[in-house]
Amino acid sequence: MKKINTDILIVGGGLTGLMTAFSLSILKKNIIIVDKGDFVFNHNKEEDKDIRTTAIAEGSKDFFQSIKIWNFLSKFAEPILKIKVIDRSNTRDIDFLNTNSNKNLGYIIKNNILKKIILKQINKLKNIKILQNFELTSIFYENSSIVAKSKNIFIKSEILIAADGKNSAVRKITKTKTYKKKYNSFATVINFTHTKNHLNIAHELFYDSGPLAILPMKDSFKNLYSSSVIWTNPSNQKFSPKLLKNKKMITKILEEKIFNFVGEIKHVYGAQQFPLSAHINHKFYDKRILFLGDSAHSIHPIAGQGWNLGVKDIE
């Protein structure tokens, strides 16, 4: 049985876990990140399967500037200058603007790009180690330390940070209670190019079936513009797997809903679907265990603030 000592152990190699490690590295503590999967990208594999985007709030951006990672992110993040909310009809709308010319309403960045950038910065740091395929089996206290155990590794640390998502293994092992809410709906994420300039405007369209957000993205193709749609529908109206792969049908369906805002859709280059739910932990810490991000709380994606809550946890 291999035994490892460290100052900080982070369970979870997603965006929250990686950003937590990078942020805490300035404390000059030894940090280990573990995950049950192969969470470091292998460039010979299809690492771009995750087409989701992350909305970065202005407050999160300020924090990223303070820890000196925003300069690496900014060129891939499309700013939101205006948010237009429409309730079923163009005559029923509200516009949100930021009168501070030095600030934006947020930024949109692809998850896989965000992850690659954080990993690249982490790989430059000598006080952070990454362990993949670490299947957490138990957690226990040993004097003034906490120990995380897998099949063949003990990791002893001063604090264990759970950043392992909605289905947190740490939460299950510690039997931390949660309050849960099921929305009985799915979010469909579709990335595409279109002919009309989005002008850095995000749209929130409220239909009878559910909200549809159009988020401006960095241009990916010459003479075209890129956007991402996050569309919430009831479970009984979700897209079939076959339909999600049919780009012609997806294009027709989208154009019926959003043509006035984006013009002609030229190319759909990704469509995925996710069940929606929310939860909050009964408690966010226990002795030397701390829950961050989705392991502590999750919310509906309508306002794009889920990850920003996790960033606030880190800060």
PDB file of C-alpha atoms in Angstrom:
ATOM      1  CA  MET A   1       0.000   0.000   0.000  1.00  0.00           C
ATOM      2  CA  LYS A   2       1.505   3.298  -1.127  1.00  0.00           C
ATOM      3  CA  LYS A   3       1.356   6.158   1.407  1.00  0.00           C
ATOM      4  CA  ILE A   4       1.524   9.824   0.377  1.00  0.00           C
ATOM      5  CA  ASN A   5       1.600  12.944   2.555  1.00  0.00           C
ATOM      6  CA  THR A   6       0.422  16.347   1.386  1.00  0.00           C
ATOM      7  CA  ASP A   7      -0.918  19.607   2.798  1.00  0.00           C
ATOM      8  CA  ILE A   8      -4.093  19.826   0.706  1.00  0.00           C
ATOM      9  CA  LEU A   9      -5.982  17.037  -1.038  1.00  0.00           C
ATOM     10  CA  ILE A  10      -8.539  17.997  -3.696  1.00  0.00           C
ATOM     11  CA  VAL A  11     -10.975  15.299  -4.799  1.00  0.00           C
ATOM     12  CA  GLY A  12     -12.298  16.069  -8.282  1.00  0.00           C
ATOM     13  CA  GLY A  13     -10.508  16.992 -11.487  1.00  0.00           C
ATOM     14  CA  GLY A  14     -13.230  19.127 -13.063  1.00  0.00           C
ATOM     15  CA  LEU A  15     -13.183  22.892 -13.508  1.00  0.00           C
ATOM     16  CA  THR A  16     -13.817  23.611  -9.811  1.00  0.00           C
ATOM     17  CA  GLY A  17     -11.152  21.207  -8.561  1.00  0.00           C
ATOM     18  CA  LEU A  18      -8.531  22.443 -11.020  1.00  0.00           C
ATOM     19  CA  MET A  19      -9.223  26.114 -10.352  1.00  0.00           C
ATOM     20  CA  THR A  20      -9.132  25.438  -6.605  1.00  0.00           C
ATOM     21  CA  ALA A  21      -5.694  23.851  -6.945  1.00  0.00           C
ATOM     22  CA  PHE A  22      -4.344  26.682  -9.059  1.00  0.00           C
ATOM     23  CA  SER A  23      -5.747  29.300  -6.666  1.00  0.00           C
ATOM     24  CA  LEU A  24      -4.352  27.629  -3.544  1.00  0.00           C
ATOM     25  CA  SER A  25      -0.922  27.147  -5.129  1.00  0.00           C
ATOM     26  CA  ILE A  26      -0.031  30.721  -4.164  1.00  0.00           C
ATOM     27  CA  LEU A  27      -0.044  29.576  -0.518  1.00  0.00           C
ATOM     28  CA  LYS A  28       3.073  27.492  -1.296  1.00  0.00           C
ATOM     29  CA  LYS A  29       1.399  24.391   0.116  1.00  0.00           C
ATOM     30  CA  ASN A  30       1.789  20.928  -1.391  1.00  0.00           C
ATOM     31  CA  ILE A  31      -1.400  20.024  -3.250  1.00  0.00           C
ATOM     32  CA  ILE A  32      -2.632  16.765  -4.746  1.00  0.00           C
ATOM     33  CA  ILE A  33      -5.631  16.536  -7.103  1.00  0.00           C
ATOM     34  CA  VAL A  34      -7.254  13.117  -7.513  1.00  0.00           C
ATOM     35  CA  ASP A  35     -10.073  11.924  -9.730  1.00  0.00           C
ATOM     36  CA  LYS A  36     -11.619   8.545 -10.473  1.00  0.00           C
ATOM     37  CA  GLY A  37     -11.187   9.064 -14.222  1.00  0.00           C
ATOM     38  CA  ASP A  38      -8.610  10.152 -16.782  1.00  0.00           C
ATOM     39  CA  PHE A  39      -9.297  13.835 -16.363  1.00  0.00           C
ATOM     40  CA  VAL A  40      -6.114  15.112 -17.995  1.00  0.00           C
ATOM     41  CA  PHE A  41      -6.678  15.510 -21.722  1.00  0.00           C
ATOM     42  CA  ASN A  42      -5.040  13.024 -24.029  1.00  0.00           C
ATOM     43  CA  HIS A  43      -4.682  14.886 -27.299  1.00  0.00           C
ATOM     44  CA  ASN A  44      -4.911  11.654 -29.266  1.00  0.00           C
ATOM     45  CA  LYS A  45      -8.455  11.174 -27.988  1.00  0.00           C
ATOM     46  CA  GLU A  46     -11.696  13.093 -28.564  1.00  0.00           C
ATOM     47  CA  GLU A  47     -11.241  15.610 -25.768  1.00  0.00           C
ATOM     48  CA  ASP A  48     -13.563  18.095 -27.444  1.00  0.00           C
ATOM     49  CA  LYS A  49     -16.708  16.007 -26.937  1.00  0.00           C
ATOM     50  CA  ASP A  50     -17.868  18.344 -24.180  1.00  0.00           C
ATOM     51  CA  ILE A  51     -19.408  21.230 -26.130  1.00  0.00           C
ATOM     52  CA  ARG A  52     -20.780  23.023 -23.070  1.00  0.00           C
ATOM     53  CA  THR A  53     -19.881  26.609 -22.349  1.00  0.00           C
ATOM     54  CA  THR A  54     -19.264  28.383 -19.065  1.00  0.00           C
ATOM     55  CA  ALA A  55     -20.537  31.852 -18.233  1.00  0.00           C
ATOM     56  CA  ILE A  56     -17.918  33.803 -16.283  1.00  0.00           C
ATOM     57  CA  ALA A  57     -19.348  36.657 -14.215  1.00  0.00           C
ATOM     58  CA  GLU A  58     -17.518  39.974 -13.888  1.00  0.00           C
ATOM     59  CA  GLY A  59     -16.822  39.211 -10.229  1.00  0.00           C
ATOM     60  CA  SER A  60     -15.244  35.871 -11.167  1.00  0.00           C
ATOM     61  CA  LYS A  61     -13.140  37.637 -13.788  1.00  0.00           C
ATOM     62  CA  ASP A  62     -11.868  40.058 -11.133  1.00  0.00           C
ATOM     63  CA  PHE A  63     -10.860  37.102  -8.963  1.00  0.00           C
ATOM     64  CA  PHE A  64      -9.110  35.422 -11.909  1.00  0.00           C
ATOM     65  CA  GLN A  65      -7.187  38.638 -12.480  1.00  0.00           C
ATOM     66  CA  SER A  66      -6.077  38.646  -8.852  1.00  0.00           C
ATOM     67  CA  ILE A  67      -4.656  35.108  -9.127  1.00  0.00           C
ATOM     68  CA  LYS A  68      -3.068  35.933 -12.504  1.00  0.00           C
ATOM     69  CA  ILE A  69      -4.912  33.513 -14.788  1.00  0.00           C
ATOM     70  CA  TRP A  70      -7.337  35.859 -16.562  1.00  0.00           C
ATOM     71  CA  ASN A  71      -4.746  36.971 -19.141  1.00  0.00           C
ATOM     72  CA  PHE A  72      -4.607  33.373 -20.380  1.00  0.00           C
ATOM     73  CA  LEU A  73      -8.408  33.085 -20.499  1.00  0.00           C
ATOM     74  CA  SER A  74      -9.426  36.472 -21.873  1.00  0.00           C
ATOM     75  CA  LYS A  75      -8.573  35.895 -25.535  1.00  0.00           C
ATOM     76  CA  PHE A  76     -10.901  32.869 -25.617  1.00  0.00           C
ATOM     77  CA  ALA A  77     -13.741  34.506 -23.659  1.00  0.00           C
ATOM     78  CA  GLU A  78     -16.425  36.429 -25.540  1.00  0.00           C
ATOM     79  CA  PRO A  79     -17.744  39.398 -23.519  1.00  0.00           C
ATOM     80  CA  ILE A  80     -21.473  39.972 -23.020  1.00  0.00           C
ATOM     81  CA  LEU A  81     -22.256  43.667 -23.444  1.00  0.00           C
ATOM     82  CA  LYS A  82     -26.030  43.385 -23.234  1.00  0.00           C
ATOM     83  CA  ILE A  83     -28.655  40.847 -22.134  1.00  0.00           C
ATOM     84  CA  LYS A  84     -32.032  40.975 -23.827  1.00  0.00           C
ATOM     85  CA  VAL A  85     -34.866  39.120 -22.065  1.00  0.00           C
ATOM     86  CA  ILE A  86     -38.003  38.401 -24.088  1.00  0.00           C
ATOM     87  CA  ASP A  87     -41.157  36.851 -22.646  1.00  0.00           C
ATOM     88  CA  ARG A  88     -42.972  35.074 -25.517  1.00  0.00           C
ATOM     89  CA  SER A  89     -43.274  38.250 -27.584  1.00  0.00           C
ATOM     90  CA  ASN A  90     -40.787  40.869 -28.857  1.00  0.00           C
ATOM     91  CA  THR A  91     -42.992  43.557 -27.350  1.00  0.00           C
ATOM     92  CA  ARG A  92     -42.512  42.109 -23.870  1.00  0.00           C
ATOM     93  CA  ASP A  93     -38.806  42.597 -23.271  1.00  0.00           C
ATOM     94  CA  ILE A  94     -36.286  43.870 -20.755  1.00  0.00           C
ATOM     95  CA  ASP A  95     -32.732  44.942 -21.616  1.00  0.00           C
ATOM     96  CA  PHE A  96     -29.847  44.730 -19.178  1.00  0.00           C
ATOM     97  CA  LEU A  97     -26.842  46.995 -19.740  1.00  0.00           C
ATOM     98  CA  ASN A  98     -23.722  47.780 -17.761  1.00  0.00           C
ATOM     99  CA  THR A  99     -23.205  51.544 -17.690  1.00  0.00           C
ATOM    100  CA  ASN A 100     -19.601  51.045 -16.497  1.00  0.00           C
ATOM    101  CA  SER A 101     -17.584  51.012 -19.712  1.00  0.00           C
ATOM    102  CA  ASN A 102     -14.768  49.098 -18.008  1.00  0.00           C
ATOM    103  CA  LYS A 103     -17.035  46.216 -17.002  1.00  0.00           C
ATOM    104  CA  ASN A 104     -19.106  43.632 -18.864  1.00  0.00           C
ATOM    105  CA  LEU A 105     -22.158  41.567 -17.944  1.00  0.00           C
ATOM    106  CA  GLY A 106     -20.130  38.395 -18.251  1.00  0.00           C
ATOM    107  CA  TYR A 107     -18.057  36.281 -20.614  1.00  0.00           C
ATOM    108  CA  ILE A 108     -18.681  33.018 -22.473  1.00  0.00           C
ATOM    109  CA  ILE A 109     -15.924  30.431 -22.860  1.00  0.00           C
ATOM    110  CA  LYS A 110     -15.945  26.795 -23.936  1.00  0.00           C
ATOM    111  CA  ASN A 111     -15.495  24.321 -21.083  1.00  0.00           C
ATOM    112  CA  ASN A 112     -12.795  22.318 -22.842  1.00  0.00           C
ATOM    113  CA  ILE A 113     -10.732  25.437 -23.565  1.00  0.00           C
ATOM    114  CA  LEU A 114     -11.112  26.622 -19.969  1.00  0.00           C
ATOM    115  CA  LYS A 115      -9.959  23.241 -18.694  1.00  0.00           C
ATOM    116  CA  LYS A 116      -6.953  23.091 -21.018  1.00  0.00           C
ATOM    117  CA  ILE A 117      -5.777  26.523 -19.907  1.00  0.00           C
ATOM    118  CA  ILE A 118      -6.020  25.735 -16.184  1.00  0.00           C
ATOM    119  CA  LEU A 119      -4.217  22.410 -16.686  1.00  0.00           C
ATOM    120  CA  LYS A 120      -1.464  24.113 -18.653  1.00  0.00           C
ATOM    121  CA  GLN A 121      -0.866  26.580 -15.814  1.00  0.00           C
ATOM    122  CA  ILE A 122      -1.014  23.830 -13.202  1.00  0.00           C
ATOM    123  CA  ASN A 123       1.611  21.808 -15.067  1.00  0.00           C
ATOM    124  CA  LYS A 124       4.030  24.714 -14.590  1.00  0.00           C
ATOM    125  CA  LEU A 125       3.744  24.464 -10.802  1.00  0.00           C
ATOM    126  CA  LYS A 126       5.961  22.135  -8.790  1.00  0.00           C
ATOM    127  CA  ASN A 127       3.722  22.087  -5.690  1.00  0.00           C
ATOM    128  CA  ILE A 128       0.721  20.489  -7.457  1.00  0.00           C
ATOM    129  CA  LYS A 129       0.550  16.786  -8.317  1.00  0.00           C
ATOM    130  CA  ILE A 130      -2.192  15.037 -10.276  1.00  0.00           C
ATOM    131  CA  LEU A 131      -3.322  11.452  -9.657  1.00  0.00           C
ATOM    132  CA  GLN A 132      -5.768   9.955 -12.147  1.00  0.00           C
ATOM    133  CA  ASN A 133      -7.872   6.800 -11.745  1.00  0.00           C
ATOM    134  CA  PHE A 134      -8.038   7.273  -7.970  1.00  0.00           C
ATOM    135  CA  GLU A 135     -11.203   5.457  -6.875  1.00  0.00           C
ATOM    136  CA  LEU A 136     -12.023   6.846  -3.422  1.00  0.00           C
ATOM    137  CA  THR A 137     -13.150   4.033  -1.109  1.00  0.00           C
ATOM    138  CA  SER A 138     -12.966   5.538   2.385  1.00  0.00           C
ATOM    139  CA  ILE A 139     -12.112   8.630   4.408  1.00  0.00           C
ATOM    140  CA  PHE A 140     -10.991   8.643   8.032  1.00  0.00           C
ATOM    141  CA  TYR A 141      -9.214  10.826  10.577  1.00  0.00           C
ATOM    142  CA  GLU A 142      -5.792  10.070  11.965  1.00  0.00           C
ATOM    143  CA  ASN A 143      -4.791  12.336  14.833  1.00  0.00           C
ATOM    144  CA  SER A 144      -4.846  15.873  13.371  1.00  0.00           C
ATOM    145  CA  SER A 145      -4.904  14.714   9.757  1.00  0.00           C
ATOM    146  CA  ILE A 146      -7.455  13.286   7.331  1.00  0.00           C
ATOM    147  CA  VAL A 147      -6.754  10.238   5.180  1.00  0.00           C
ATOM    148  CA  ALA A 148      -8.311   9.372   1.825  1.00  0.00           C
ATOM    149  CA  LYS A 149      -7.966   5.771   0.711  1.00  0.00           C
ATOM    150  CA  SER A 150      -8.257   4.039  -2.635  1.00  0.00           C
ATOM    151  CA  LYS A 151      -7.546   0.359  -3.386  1.00  0.00           C
ATOM    152  CA  ASN A 152      -3.787   0.745  -3.154  1.00  0.00           C
ATOM    153  CA  ILE A 153      -3.049   4.335  -2.045  1.00  0.00           C
ATOM    154  CA  PHE A 154      -3.358   6.245   1.239  1.00  0.00           C
ATOM    155  CA  ILE A 155      -3.212  10.051   0.988  1.00  0.00           C
ATOM    156  CA  LYS A 156      -2.774  11.873   4.282  1.00  0.00           C
ATOM    157  CA  SER A 157      -3.475  15.627   4.333  1.00  0.00           C
ATOM    158  CA  GLU A 158      -4.324  18.578   6.570  1.00  0.00           C
ATOM    159  CA  ILE A 159      -7.557  19.275   4.689  1.00  0.00           C
ATOM    160  CA  LEU A 160      -9.643  17.450   2.103  1.00  0.00           C
ATOM    161  CA  ILE A 161     -11.530  19.594  -0.404  1.00  0.00           C
ATOM    162  CA  ALA A 162     -14.468  17.889  -2.112  1.00  0.00           C
ATOM    163  CA  ALA A 163     -14.839  19.296  -5.621  1.00  0.00           C
ATOM    164  CA  ASP A 164     -16.227  16.118  -7.148  1.00  0.00           C
ATOM    165  CA  GLY A 165     -19.539  17.384  -8.486  1.00  0.00           C
ATOM    166  CA  LYS A 166     -23.229  16.683  -8.021  1.00  0.00           C
ATOM    167  CA  ASN A 167     -22.654  12.968  -7.435  1.00  0.00           C
ATOM    168  CA  SER A 168     -19.875  13.608  -4.930  1.00  0.00           C
ATOM    169  CA  ALA A 169     -18.209  10.434  -3.658  1.00  0.00           C
ATOM    170  CA  VAL A 170     -16.964  12.386  -0.645  1.00  0.00           C
ATOM    171  CA  ARG A 171     -20.526  13.384   0.204  1.00  0.00           C
ATOM    172  CA  LYS A 172     -21.718   9.778  -0.082  1.00  0.00           C
ATOM    173  CA  ILE A 173     -18.888   8.373   2.032  1.00  0.00           C
ATOM    174  CA  THR A 174     -19.392  10.993   4.749  1.00  0.00           C
ATOM    175  CA  LYS A 175     -23.199  10.563   4.510  1.00  0.00           C
ATOM    176  CA  THR A 176     -23.655  14.304   4.188  1.00  0.00           C
ATOM    177  CA  LYS A 177     -27.349  15.016   3.712  1.00  0.00           C
ATOM    178  CA  THR A 178     -28.706  17.137   0.880  1.00  0.00           C
ATOM    179  CA  TYR A 179     -31.912  18.884  -0.045  1.00  0.00           C
ATOM    180  CA  LYS A 180     -32.734  18.031  -3.677  1.00  0.00           C
ATOM    181  CA  LYS A 181     -35.018  19.340  -6.389  1.00  0.00           C
ATOM    182  CA  LYS A 182     -35.790  17.636  -9.704  1.00  0.00           C
ATOM    183  CA  TYR A 183     -37.004  19.881 -12.509  1.00  0.00           C
ATOM    184  CA  ASN A 184     -38.254  17.017 -14.688  1.00  0.00           C
ATOM    185  CA  SER A 185     -36.647  18.777 -17.614  1.00  0.00           C
ATOM    186  CA  PHE A 186     -33.581  18.616 -19.832  1.00  0.00           C
ATOM    187  CA  ALA A 187     -31.153  21.235 -21.085  1.00  0.00           C
ATOM    188  CA  THR A 188     -30.130  20.898 -24.715  1.00  0.00           C
ATOM    189  CA  VAL A 189     -26.818  22.569 -25.598  1.00  0.00           C
ATOM    190  CA  ILE A 190     -26.216  23.383 -29.265  1.00  0.00           C
ATOM    191  CA  ASN A 191     -23.216  25.228 -30.737  1.00  0.00           C
ATOM    192  CA  PHE A 192     -23.529  26.680 -34.231  1.00  0.00           C
ATOM    193  CA  THR A 193     -22.427  29.340 -36.698  1.00  0.00           C
ATOM    194  CA  HIS A 194     -24.771  31.923 -38.191  1.00  0.00           C
ATOM    195  CA  THR A 195     -24.877  34.894 -40.545  1.00  0.00           C
ATOM    196  CA  LYS A 196     -26.091  37.717 -38.298  1.00  0.00           C
ATOM    197  CA  ASN A 197     -23.627  39.517 -36.040  1.00  0.00           C
ATOM    198  CA  HIS A 198     -24.514  38.771 -32.408  1.00  0.00           C
ATOM    199  CA  LEU A 199     -23.005  42.138 -31.355  1.00  0.00           C
ATOM    200  CA  ASN A 200     -22.064  40.545 -28.015  1.00  0.00           C
ATOM    201  CA  ILE A 201     -25.718  40.376 -26.997  1.00  0.00           C
ATOM    202  CA  ALA A 202     -27.042  37.421 -24.986  1.00  0.00           C
ATOM    203  CA  HIS A 203     -30.724  36.591 -25.356  1.00  0.00           C
ATOM    204  CA  GLU A 204     -33.003  34.898 -22.844  1.00  0.00           C
ATOM    205  CA  LEU A 205     -36.221  33.820 -24.569  1.00  0.00           C
ATOM    206  CA  PHE A 206     -39.078  32.535 -22.446  1.00  0.00           C
ATOM    207  CA  TYR A 207     -41.323  30.095 -24.291  1.00  0.00           C
ATOM    208  CA  ASP A 208     -44.284  28.177 -22.869  1.00  0.00           C
ATOM    209  CA  SER A 209     -42.194  24.993 -22.834  1.00  0.00           C
ATOM    210  CA  GLY A 210     -39.206  26.614 -21.111  1.00  0.00           C
ATOM    211  CA  PRO A 211     -36.406  29.200 -21.437  1.00  0.00           C
ATOM    212  CA  LEU A 212     -33.951  29.320 -24.330  1.00  0.00           C
ATOM    213  CA  ALA A 213     -30.685  31.250 -23.978  1.00  0.00           C
ATOM    214  CA  ILE A 214     -28.538  32.380 -26.915  1.00  0.00           C
ATOM    215  CA  LEU A 215     -24.973  33.079 -25.814  1.00  0.00           C
ATOM    216  CA  PRO A 216     -22.393  34.881 -27.994  1.00  0.00           C
ATOM    217  CA  MET A 217     -19.153  32.991 -28.606  1.00  0.00           C
ATOM    218  CA  LYS A 218     -15.820  33.766 -30.207  1.00  0.00           C
ATOM    219  CA  ASP A 219     -15.941  33.609 -33.997  1.00  0.00           C
ATOM    220  CA  SER A 220     -14.843  30.194 -35.248  1.00  0.00           C
ATOM    221  CA  PHE A 221     -15.260  30.526 -39.015  1.00  0.00           C
ATOM    222  CA  LYS A 222     -14.493  33.231 -41.577  1.00  0.00           C
ATOM    223  CA  ASN A 223     -17.364  35.665 -42.269  1.00  0.00           C
ATOM    224  CA  LEU A 224     -19.642  33.828 -39.809  1.00  0.00           C
ATOM    225  CA  TYR A 225     -20.535  34.287 -36.161  1.00  0.00           C
ATOM    226  CA  SER A 226     -20.741  31.680 -33.410  1.00  0.00           C
ATOM    227  CA  SER A 227     -23.263  31.229 -30.632  1.00  0.00           C
ATOM    228  CA  SER A 228     -24.359  28.595 -28.170  1.00  0.00           C
ATOM    229  CA  VAL A 229     -27.954  27.771 -27.287  1.00  0.00           C
ATOM    230  CA  ILE A 230     -29.036  26.342 -23.943  1.00  0.00           C
ATOM    231  CA  TRP A 231     -32.643  25.267 -24.276  1.00  0.00           C
ATOM    232  CA  THR A 232     -34.735  23.866 -21.427  1.00  0.00           C
ATOM    233  CA  ASN A 233     -37.611  21.527 -22.244  1.00  0.00           C
ATOM    234  CA  PRO A 234     -39.808  19.228 -20.129  1.00  0.00           C
ATOM    235  CA  SER A 235     -38.658  15.610 -19.945  1.00  0.00           C
ATOM    236  CA  ASN A 236     -41.518  14.483 -22.161  1.00  0.00           C
ATOM    237  CA  GLN A 237     -40.363  16.877 -24.901  1.00  0.00           C
ATOM    238  CA  LYS A 238     -36.637  16.145 -24.860  1.00  0.00           C
ATOM    239  CA  PHE A 239     -34.788  15.433 -28.097  1.00  0.00           C
ATOM    240  CA  SER A 240     -34.189  11.809 -28.995  1.00  0.00           C
ATOM    241  CA  PRO A 241     -30.538  10.683 -29.415  1.00  0.00           C
ATOM    242  CA  LYS A 242     -31.261  10.168 -33.120  1.00  0.00           C
ATOM    243  CA  LEU A 243     -32.574  13.715 -33.518  1.00  0.00           C
ATOM    244  CA  LEU A 244     -29.561  15.200 -31.710  1.00  0.00           C
ATOM    245  CA  LYS A 245     -27.331  13.667 -34.391  1.00  0.00           C
ATOM    246  CA  ASN A 246     -29.485  14.954 -37.246  1.00  0.00           C
ATOM    247  CA  LYS A 247     -27.919  18.367 -37.902  1.00  0.00           C
ATOM    248  CA  LYS A 248     -30.388  19.282 -40.658  1.00  0.00           C
ATOM    249  CA  MET A 249     -33.360  18.761 -38.364  1.00  0.00           C
ATOM    250  CA  ILE A 250     -31.659  20.568 -35.464  1.00  0.00           C
ATOM    251  CA  THR A 251     -30.964  23.493 -37.803  1.00  0.00           C
ATOM    252  CA  LYS A 252     -34.611  23.700 -38.902  1.00  0.00           C
ATOM    253  CA  ILE A 253     -35.909  23.515 -35.335  1.00  0.00           C
ATOM    254  CA  LEU A 254     -33.475  26.208 -34.161  1.00  0.00           C
ATOM    255  CA  GLU A 255     -34.213  28.567 -37.020  1.00  0.00           C
ATOM    256  CA  GLU A 256     -37.923  28.428 -36.204  1.00  0.00           C
ATOM    257  CA  LYS A 257     -37.104  29.666 -32.709  1.00  0.00           C
ATOM    258  CA  ILE A 258     -34.205  32.077 -33.132  1.00  0.00           C
ATOM    259  CA  PHE A 259     -33.852  33.145 -36.795  1.00  0.00           C
ATOM    260  CA  ASN A 260     -34.732  36.775 -35.977  1.00  0.00           C
ATOM    261  CA  PHE A 261     -31.791  36.989 -33.576  1.00  0.00           C
ATOM    262  CA  VAL A 262     -29.001  35.098 -35.382  1.00  0.00           C
ATOM    263  CA  GLY A 263     -30.033  34.983 -39.028  1.00  0.00           C
ATOM    264  CA  GLU A 264     -29.415  31.878 -41.102  1.00  0.00           C
ATOM    265  CA  ILE A 265     -27.786  28.977 -39.269  1.00  0.00           C
ATOM    266  CA  LYS A 266     -24.910  27.711 -41.371  1.00  0.00           C
ATOM    267  CA  HIS A 267     -23.396  24.876 -39.365  1.00  0.00           C
ATOM    268  CA  VAL A 268     -24.345  23.000 -36.199  1.00  0.00           C
ATOM    269  CA  TYR A 269     -21.124  21.620 -34.762  1.00  0.00           C
ATOM    270  CA  GLY A 270     -22.320  20.102 -31.517  1.00  0.00           C
ATOM    271  CA  ALA A 271     -25.500  19.084 -29.702  1.00  0.00           C
ATOM    272  CA  GLN A 272     -25.791  17.484 -26.269  1.00  0.00           C
ATOM    273  CA  GLN A 273     -28.509  17.024 -23.652  1.00  0.00           C
ATOM    274  CA  PHE A 274     -28.419  16.957 -19.849  1.00  0.00           C
ATOM    275  CA  PRO A 275     -31.053  16.282 -17.149  1.00  0.00           C
ATOM    276  CA  LEU A 276     -31.624  19.223 -14.807  1.00  0.00           C
ATOM    277  CA  SER A 277     -31.746  19.170 -11.034  1.00  0.00           C
ATOM    278  CA  ALA A 278     -30.695  21.279  -8.068  1.00  0.00           C
ATOM    279  CA  HIS A 279     -29.459  20.548  -4.558  1.00  0.00           C
ATOM    280  CA  ILE A 280     -27.857  22.069  -1.505  1.00  0.00           C
ATOM    281  CA  ASN A 281     -25.912  20.292   1.220  1.00  0.00           C
ATOM    282  CA  HIS A 282     -27.158  20.191   4.793  1.00  0.00           C
ATOM    283  CA  LYS A 283     -23.644  21.432   5.680  1.00  0.00           C
ATOM    284  CA  PHE A 284     -20.640  22.646   3.685  1.00  0.00           C
ATOM    285  CA  TYR A 285     -17.857  21.407   5.960  1.00  0.00           C
ATOM    286  CA  ASP A 286     -17.096  18.728   8.510  1.00  0.00           C
ATOM    287  CA  LYS A 287     -13.920  18.919  10.608  1.00  0.00           C
ATOM    288  CA  ARG A 288     -11.208  18.782   7.903  1.00  0.00           C
ATOM    289  CA  ILE A 289     -13.518  18.311   4.928  1.00  0.00           C
ATOM    290  CA  LEU A 290     -14.738  21.234   2.818  1.00  0.00           C
ATOM    291  CA  PHE A 291     -17.324  21.006   0.004  1.00  0.00           C
ATOM    292  CA  LEU A 292     -17.000  23.381  -2.962  1.00  0.00           C
ATOM    293  CA  GLY A 293     -18.965  23.965  -6.156  1.00  0.00           C
ATOM    294  CA  ASP A 294     -21.418  21.332  -7.326  1.00  0.00           C
ATOM    295  CA  SER A 295     -20.428  18.993  -4.499  1.00  0.00           C
ATOM    296  CA  ALA A 296     -21.975  21.599  -2.165  1.00  0.00           C
ATOM    297  CA  HIS A 297     -24.750  23.128  -4.263  1.00  0.00           C
ATOM    298  CA  SER A 298     -26.173  23.191  -7.775  1.00  0.00           C
ATOM    299  CA  ILE A 299     -28.804  25.365  -9.430  1.00  0.00           C
ATOM    300  CA  HIS A 300     -30.818  25.660 -12.638  1.00  0.00           C
ATOM    301  CA  PRO A 301     -28.622  26.943 -15.520  1.00  0.00           C
ATOM    302  CA  ILE A 302     -31.098  29.681 -16.536  1.00  0.00           C
ATOM    303  CA  ALA A 303     -28.872  32.509 -15.257  1.00  0.00           C
ATOM    304  CA  GLY A 304     -25.532  30.808 -15.955  1.00  0.00           C
ATOM    305  CA  GLN A 305     -24.337  31.316 -12.385  1.00  0.00           C
ATOM    306  CA  GLY A 306     -23.694  27.750 -11.195  1.00  0.00           C
ATOM    307  CA  TRP A 307     -19.955  27.748 -11.749  1.00  0.00           C
ATOM    308  CA  ASN A 308     -19.644  31.336 -10.521  1.00  0.00           C
ATOM    309  CA  LEU A 309     -21.035  30.197  -7.155  1.00  0.00           C
ATOM    310  CA  GLY A 310     -18.240  27.628  -7.118  1.00  0.00           C
ATOM    311  CA  VAL A 311     -15.694  30.325  -7.940  1.00  0.00           C
ATOM    312  CA  LYS A 312     -17.008  32.344  -4.985  1.00  0.00           C
ATOM    313  CA  ASP A 313     -16.473  29.239  -2.817  1.00  0.00           C
ATOM    314  CA  ILE A 314     -12.858  29.084  -3.995  1.00  0.00           C
ATOM    315  CA  GLU A 315     -12.299  32.789  -3.412  1.00  0.00           C
TER     316      GLU A 315
END
